[in-house]
C-alpha angles and dihedrals in degrees: 000000000000122000127223121265100262135133111264106214100153093215100039122110114233111266101191099053092251114110114223116244116274093206141009133191118250096226123066119227115281121264114291096022124119114252107242122208118262115268115283095018137105108242092217099047102086140351118282122240140173115276114259135196091273089060105036105007127251097290093045093048090049093051091047089051093049093047092049088053090056097252118150101265117161113251120265144097145244131254097219132227087259088060090059098039093097091052091049091052092049092051093047090052092052129099088237090063091049089053090051091051090051091049093051093047092048093049105023096168102033112079094177087065088063095060098102093046091049091051090053090051092051090049090050089059091065089076094059119109134184115265118223090260091051092047090051090050092053092048091047092052093049094046095047101040108024114018123090126202091005098303145060119284112251093245098041114144124174135219106215111197131181116234119191123186088236093050127102093010129145093266104022130047106166087209110189094004107097120054128251126183126204133205094018116173116225092248091059095047099103092054090048092051091050092048091052091049091051090058087071085079099045112128090234089062092047091048092050091050089054092048093052094049094255124138109257089207094055103080098186119203124320128203138164128226117216116195139161106270111244111226091215129196090197133008143159145126134297133197124207090213128037105263091205101047097024088228112161093202095059128074123202121207124190113195132186136169121264121005120001092239090086089060099044092044092050095240093126133044100230133208109260128210126188111199132192100228094197097051094030089230131138106238098186142358126202121190117229123246100226122243126149126337126199124220137175114271120225095237096044134284123048140291133208128231131186108252117206119206107284123237092210129046118265089231129033123222097266090051092049092051093045089052091047090052091052090047091053091049090053092046090053090047092054096037093226140059115299140185122215142190114226139177136198117212135164090279095052141261122345132190110220101177142353133187140160115272108247102186105061128101108253124205124208112258093250090063095051125092122207118269113278096015125116110285130232122220125222136191119207101227093179087077097063141003092084098307101085095178114159095179138069110282116230118251093249092044092050092046091052089052089052093048095044093050090047092055092043090052091048090052089057106036104015131243113357138164127204118249109269093234120065093220090060096054127098092216134002143179120234143123093032093299142087114237138187118215101231092182089067091042088058089063089074107010132058123227088252092055092048091048091052091051092052099042100091096049101033119016094182093052089049091056091047093050092047091058101046122117106242093194091059097047108026112117108258092221134038114258113245094247093057095084136122087261087072087075089067089070093056096086091051090048092049090049091050094053094042092087096050090043091053088047090053092051090047090052091052094048100038107018099164096049093040091050091055092047094049092048089051092049091047091052091049091047092051089050089051091052091048090052093053111116110236093187095097135094107290093238092054091044092050091050091050093049092045098044103034109029112021097064089057089068089071094056095043107039106022098068091053093042092050093048093050097046093044091052092050091052095047097048092073091051098057101048097072130231099301110125090217092054090046089056090050090048089053089055090055088066094055130080096034115171130226100037104148097206093050089047090051091057091048093052092049089053090050090051089053090052092049092048095050130214095281095057091044095053091091112036094192092052089046090054091051091049091050092048091048092048090239096137129100115284093245090055094047092050090052091043092053091050090048093052093047092050102034104020090114092059132082144120114321086007098165091071114079089217094063116098116241134216087258091056102048128020089203091073092061094033092064091049092045089051091051090050092054091072115118115265138151128266091278088068093068100095095195093053090045091050092048088053090052091050091053090045091052092052092048090050089051092052091048093050092044089057094048103043122089113267094252093057096048097080090051091049091049092051093046092049090049090053090050091051094050105033114018089084092063091079094109099031097094090052091047091054090048090052090052087058088047090056093052091052091043091054091050092048092050091051089053090048092052091052091052092048089054089049091051094245098114133028098220134017093238090056083084088080088067088069130067130230093266090053091052092051092047091048091052090055096040115047089184095060109123100234095178091058093043090051093049089053092049097049100038094094092041090055089056090051092051092054100038108034122066096168124019112226118241096221125026134159132224093266091054097258111152112218118213133188121268112272115268124230104252131178117233110284093015132110115193127210139143120299114232106154123029129231138084123246134163123203147122119302121245112188115201132183094185133018096247096047098098138341123270109228119209108281097018117141103236110218120185142152092239137330138216129197090279087072093057097102090057090062091065096073097027115109091208140347128233120185134179096206116045150085138198092289098043118112096251093052094048095049093044090054093048091048093045095244123146109244134187123183138182102050107148115240091352095156090058095043097055129059131206113269101020114126119240137169118228116206103192095183095054096035091235133134114199124204111194094194099037120127100156128125107221128212101027120135110260112266094227140013123261117297113273130202 
């Protein structure tokens, strides 16, 4: 039944003289009936509307919506947020609430520290009692929705479910947080309602609010759903997309005997069905392994029974398909993937709960193809290839990537325009990411060729690409740009690369002189960037940077980079097959000088030494002292040099929206403070690097003495190239980031002007707009920039909340492709070796560089890293990454800091836990787990825990 159009602040007193309803029924009146007003309201006072989460909580709103759509929802009603408003006020007026507020403010980012205060709040709820109005509301709900012939049926049992206004929303589910009670007799109902309300203050709920960016002190509205308890023969959960593969065209059903609580709580190993929703065909069945089932008890509540493995499936094929059809109806009703709880009883199938799935990887609509149509395949090239961004990229940052690549391409092949249709492009920028269209790539490259091209930057992606089915994913038609006319651009392209190619040959023939010349040109180029005026419209500035400056990076850095990388590859080929010589050749690729990212880590460590442990004890105070120039002169001199050289760098640095060391001293202060921790001599990165340099030169002399005379000149030349040019690996990116910083400064200046004009709230909100928006806003003072920004960042906000790790390869129905499973011995995880050495230590899994400190000797485990993670490598005993290859940032820095490093282990951040001890063998590419007994890669036995 619809509610009236009133504001639903659960603690607010009514302002219009009309009390809000204390309960509503779940089911609307049958067809042809008049729609009565909700209880306690005048039908002519205000317009009627459907109940929302602010009225009946997320679960209640969902059940009302399902019932109104004619889906088989058990009868019942909802005690509304207005029902619980007096209890909320009493709790907020209590001393226990004050203690909780103090606890949150004292430890704003540490939910475990709130545990004692939360327990006191839950205990305080035991004193609450129903007022006469609340008691009448409960009786009214039971009489209207559940009683027959004026009284309760003799066997009536109730399902009492919590329903918060924040629960079961698009970006927050609170699964397993709030309390629900099953099989409740009518005489125990008041205690059950009170118990559900007390779960508002459970520390799990507070911690989840913190995790999802919600204010732990803002309770939101709370309601309770009362329904007839279904005495189910079978029950469970179902997902309208496959939670393992992320495939939108597959449903997954977990089914157990008895009540569904045994499935959602993980007490039983359920039967599992994977269904093709388009073809209505069961793709796979997996029999359950028994466990414990839960049933209704005769006297109220539930009881548990041991459940042996069944000889027959819990559901037959018609039941599976009927449930899939209902699941698809609910998905269409919500307009996005959902998961549901369901039950089968003697009277048929019932839907107990439905909510949007909040943990899948969404794609923007323009990347999706319709169900059943041929799929396109995409590679996320923002994960590797030098970008290494595992986060949504801001609209302005993504637009700058698009513009800069466009100008770079024009510098090589001449004027070009992207294909008008996304499906025809080779790469594109949307949904906060940069993608490559592999379906079009497959028109002229085999999976093996693509895998070979990806191997050095992303070993795991290379394995995935090598195993794809080209017949399934190859574009059925040739993209419009792949024509014979493309050959006309070849002469221009050859002419464009002639200069860098000549520079490479010159570097090989005259390395010392070329090195001096390139360093001089790089210094002049950096001065030219520094002299660029950022006080211009961002679009004009971006065009100037892209057309005038960016192409120069090719002629300056690429010859040196190509010479260094070529030399490092060839060294291993000329030493022969001797294992000893191969080890010596490996040492010739370590201890290279001039790598800017490695140098940045060394300087940060030196700043920590200059600051001293006492100054580093409080990072925020250290930042204030640096900003106020209240540090020793030696520190300030080093700090000024660091900012001038590395001010354009920082965590997530490839996105224009990310602050840099030059913007905010606090970024570096936190890393400096972390580096001040006590460690041994091996934790001095400059000393470690100097040792590697000396080791490389000794290895060269040894090899020179052992190789045949005719190979020695080649070895000498290759080693000379390594000495002069291998350190240029990060220089092109550094120069690009200097351009980034100029554009960032100009954008922030524009943002500040619009803040002063009242068009934006903060200067950095400008990064939520793209270049076209900025140009339009300059021409149209009336353009609503706040609204435009909200539209631009809405999808990115979903990504921030839902996606922890962006998949490397995904298709246009959302299916995430993974590499074939590797053969692994028990207790071993195999990846790709990128930095030698063997170290054992405790695991520390991080999703971002500022998440937690790395103690000396910790094994740093991450999905991927960028240069902002470099200081963490200093104390780490070893580094393990999912995304990476021999040329990825993490591998290069690990090698220069002498840390063992293994990359390319699928789902490594989910397979390891903080504190477990592992051994990392960087030479073999193996991680050993002495205590491990897991089997990796199986489909989860049950869906996520549900309340």
